[in-house]
């Protein structure tokens, strides 16, 4: 089981096909089945830290 946090791009067309648009480590976005992911709420302080490292 991989435990990583990925940023998502809202894409209603992808969502209508049960897909999620995910930005990977390279900064590229790809479509994956929504069942591959579990949505989480990231605390504001963590979101700030992530945004500083996601160049």
Short mmCIF file of N, CA and C in Angstrom, two decimals:
data_model
loop_
_atom_site.label_atom_id
_atom_site.label_comp_id
_atom_site.label_asym_id
_atom_site.label_seq_id
_atom_site.Cartn_x
_atom_site.Cartn_y
_atom_site.Cartn_z
N UNK A 1 0.84 -1.18 0.00
CA UNK A 1 0.00 0.00 0.00
C UNK A 1 0.89 1.24 0.00
N UNK A 2 0.71 2.08 -0.97
CA UNK A 2 1.46 3.33 -1.06
C UNK A 2 0.71 4.39 -0.27
N UNK A 3 1.44 5.13 0.54
CA UNK A 3 0.81 6.19 1.33
C UNK A 3 1.43 7.52 0.94
N UNK A 4 0.82 8.18 0.00
CA UNK A 4 1.29 9.48 -0.46
C UNK A 4 0.12 10.42 -0.55
N UNK A 5 0.43 11.70 -0.51
CA UNK A 5 -0.60 12.72 -0.68
C UNK A 5 -0.37 13.38 -2.03
N UNK A 6 -1.43 13.41 -2.83
CA UNK A 6 -1.37 14.00 -4.17
C UNK A 6 -2.34 15.15 -4.27
N UNK A 7 -1.97 16.15 -5.04
CA UNK A 7 -2.89 17.24 -5.34
C UNK A 7 -3.81 16.80 -6.47
N UNK A 8 -5.03 17.29 -6.43
CA UNK A 8 -6.02 16.97 -7.45
C UNK A 8 -6.36 18.22 -8.25
N UNK A 9 -6.76 18.00 -9.48
CA UNK A 9 -7.32 19.05 -10.31
C UNK A 9 -8.79 18.72 -10.48
N UNK A 10 -9.65 19.67 -10.14
CA UNK A 10 -11.08 19.44 -10.30
C UNK A 10 -11.39 19.27 -11.79
N UNK A 11 -12.05 18.17 -12.12
CA UNK A 11 -12.37 17.87 -13.52
C UNK A 11 -13.71 17.14 -13.53
N UNK A 12 -14.79 17.87 -13.77
CA UNK A 12 -16.12 17.28 -13.70
C UNK A 12 -16.33 16.21 -14.76
N UNK A 13 -15.70 16.36 -15.92
CA UNK A 13 -15.82 15.34 -16.96
C UNK A 13 -15.17 14.03 -16.49
N UNK A 14 -13.98 14.12 -15.92
CA UNK A 14 -13.30 12.93 -15.40
C UNK A 14 -14.13 12.31 -14.27
N UNK A 15 -14.64 13.14 -13.37
CA UNK A 15 -15.43 12.64 -12.25
C UNK A 15 -16.68 11.91 -12.73
N UNK A 16 -17.25 12.36 -13.84
CA UNK A 16 -18.45 11.69 -14.35
C UNK A 16 -18.13 10.28 -14.86
N UNK A 17 -16.83 9.99 -15.06
CA UNK A 17 -16.39 8.66 -15.48
C UNK A 17 -15.68 7.93 -14.34
N UNK A 18 -15.90 8.41 -13.10
CA UNK A 18 -15.27 7.84 -11.90
C UNK A 18 -13.75 7.88 -11.97
N UNK A 19 -13.22 8.98 -12.51
CA UNK A 19 -11.77 9.19 -12.58
C UNK A 19 -11.40 10.43 -11.79
N UNK A 20 -10.13 10.50 -11.40
CA UNK A 20 -9.60 11.69 -10.72
C UNK A 20 -8.38 12.16 -11.48
N UNK A 21 -8.24 13.46 -11.62
CA UNK A 21 -7.06 14.05 -12.26
C UNK A 21 -6.06 14.38 -11.15
N UNK A 22 -4.95 13.64 -11.13
CA UNK A 22 -3.97 13.69 -10.05
C UNK A 22 -2.66 14.26 -10.57
N UNK A 23 -2.04 15.15 -9.80
CA UNK A 23 -0.72 15.68 -10.14
C UNK A 23 0.31 14.81 -9.43
N UNK A 24 1.20 14.18 -10.21
CA UNK A 24 2.19 13.28 -9.62
C UNK A 24 3.46 14.04 -9.23
N UNK A 25 4.48 13.28 -8.80
CA UNK A 25 5.73 13.87 -8.32
C UNK A 25 6.45 14.69 -9.38
N UNK A 26 6.25 14.37 -10.65
CA UNK A 26 6.93 15.09 -11.73
C UNK A 26 6.23 16.41 -12.07
N UNK A 27 5.05 16.62 -11.48
CA UNK A 27 4.28 17.82 -11.77
C UNK A 27 3.29 17.64 -12.91
N UNK A 28 3.27 16.45 -13.50
CA UNK A 28 2.33 16.14 -14.59
C UNK A 28 1.01 15.67 -14.00
N UNK A 29 -0.07 15.91 -14.74
CA UNK A 29 -1.38 15.43 -14.28
C UNK A 29 -1.83 14.24 -15.13
N UNK A 30 -2.42 13.27 -14.44
CA UNK A 30 -2.89 12.04 -15.08
C UNK A 30 -4.25 11.67 -14.52
N UNK A 31 -5.01 10.91 -15.29
CA UNK A 31 -6.30 10.40 -14.82
C UNK A 31 -6.11 9.00 -14.25
N UNK A 32 -6.71 8.78 -13.09
CA UNK A 32 -6.68 7.47 -12.43
C UNK A 32 -8.09 7.15 -11.94
N UNK A 33 -8.40 5.86 -11.79
CA UNK A 33 -9.68 5.50 -11.20
C UNK A 33 -9.81 6.11 -9.80
N UNK A 34 -10.95 6.67 -9.51
CA UNK A 34 -11.18 7.31 -8.21
C UNK A 34 -11.02 6.32 -7.06
N UNK A 35 -11.24 5.04 -7.32
CA UNK A 35 -11.12 4.03 -6.27
C UNK A 35 -9.68 3.82 -5.82
N UNK A 36 -8.70 4.37 -6.54
CA UNK A 36 -7.29 4.27 -6.15
C UNK A 36 -6.96 5.20 -4.99
N UNK A 37 -7.86 6.15 -4.66
CA UNK A 37 -7.54 7.20 -3.71
C UNK A 37 -8.59 7.31 -2.62
N UNK A 38 -8.15 7.85 -1.48
CA UNK A 38 -9.04 8.15 -0.37
C UNK A 38 -8.90 9.64 -0.10
N UNK A 39 -9.99 10.39 -0.21
CA UNK A 39 -9.88 11.84 0.04
C UNK A 39 -9.60 12.11 1.52
N UNK A 40 -8.78 13.12 1.76
CA UNK A 40 -8.48 13.54 3.13
C UNK A 40 -8.60 15.05 3.23
N UNK A 41 -8.78 15.53 4.44
CA UNK A 41 -8.74 16.96 4.71
C UNK A 41 -7.36 17.26 5.28
N UNK A 42 -6.63 18.14 4.63
CA UNK A 42 -5.29 18.50 5.09
C UNK A 42 -5.40 19.75 5.96
N UNK A 43 -4.86 19.69 7.18
CA UNK A 43 -4.91 20.88 8.04
C UNK A 43 -4.22 22.07 7.36
N UNK A 44 -4.69 23.26 7.65
CA UNK A 44 -4.18 24.47 7.00
C UNK A 44 -2.66 24.60 7.15
N UNK A 45 -2.12 24.31 8.33
CA UNK A 45 -0.67 24.44 8.55
C UNK A 45 0.09 23.45 7.66
N UNK A 46 -0.45 22.26 7.46
CA UNK A 46 0.19 21.28 6.58
C UNK A 46 0.09 21.72 5.12
N UNK A 47 -1.04 22.25 4.73
CA UNK A 47 -1.21 22.72 3.35
C UNK A 47 -0.20 23.82 3.04
N UNK A 48 0.05 24.71 4.01
CA UNK A 48 1.06 25.76 3.81
C UNK A 48 2.44 25.14 3.61
N UNK A 49 2.78 24.16 4.42
CA UNK A 49 4.08 23.51 4.31
C UNK A 49 4.22 22.81 2.97
N UNK A 50 3.17 22.12 2.52
CA UNK A 50 3.21 21.42 1.23
C UNK A 50 3.36 22.41 0.09
N UNK A 51 2.68 23.54 0.17
CA UNK A 51 2.74 24.50 -0.93
C UNK A 51 4.14 25.11 -1.07
N UNK A 52 4.88 25.17 0.02
CA UNK A 52 6.25 25.70 -0.03
C UNK A 52 7.21 24.72 -0.68
N UNK A 53 6.89 23.42 -0.63
CA UNK A 53 7.80 22.41 -1.17
C UNK A 53 7.39 21.91 -2.53
N UNK A 54 6.25 22.36 -3.05
CA UNK A 54 5.75 21.81 -4.31
C UNK A 54 6.15 22.64 -5.52
N UNK A 55 7.13 23.53 -5.35
CA UNK A 55 7.70 24.39 -6.36
C UNK A 55 7.05 24.44 -7.62
#
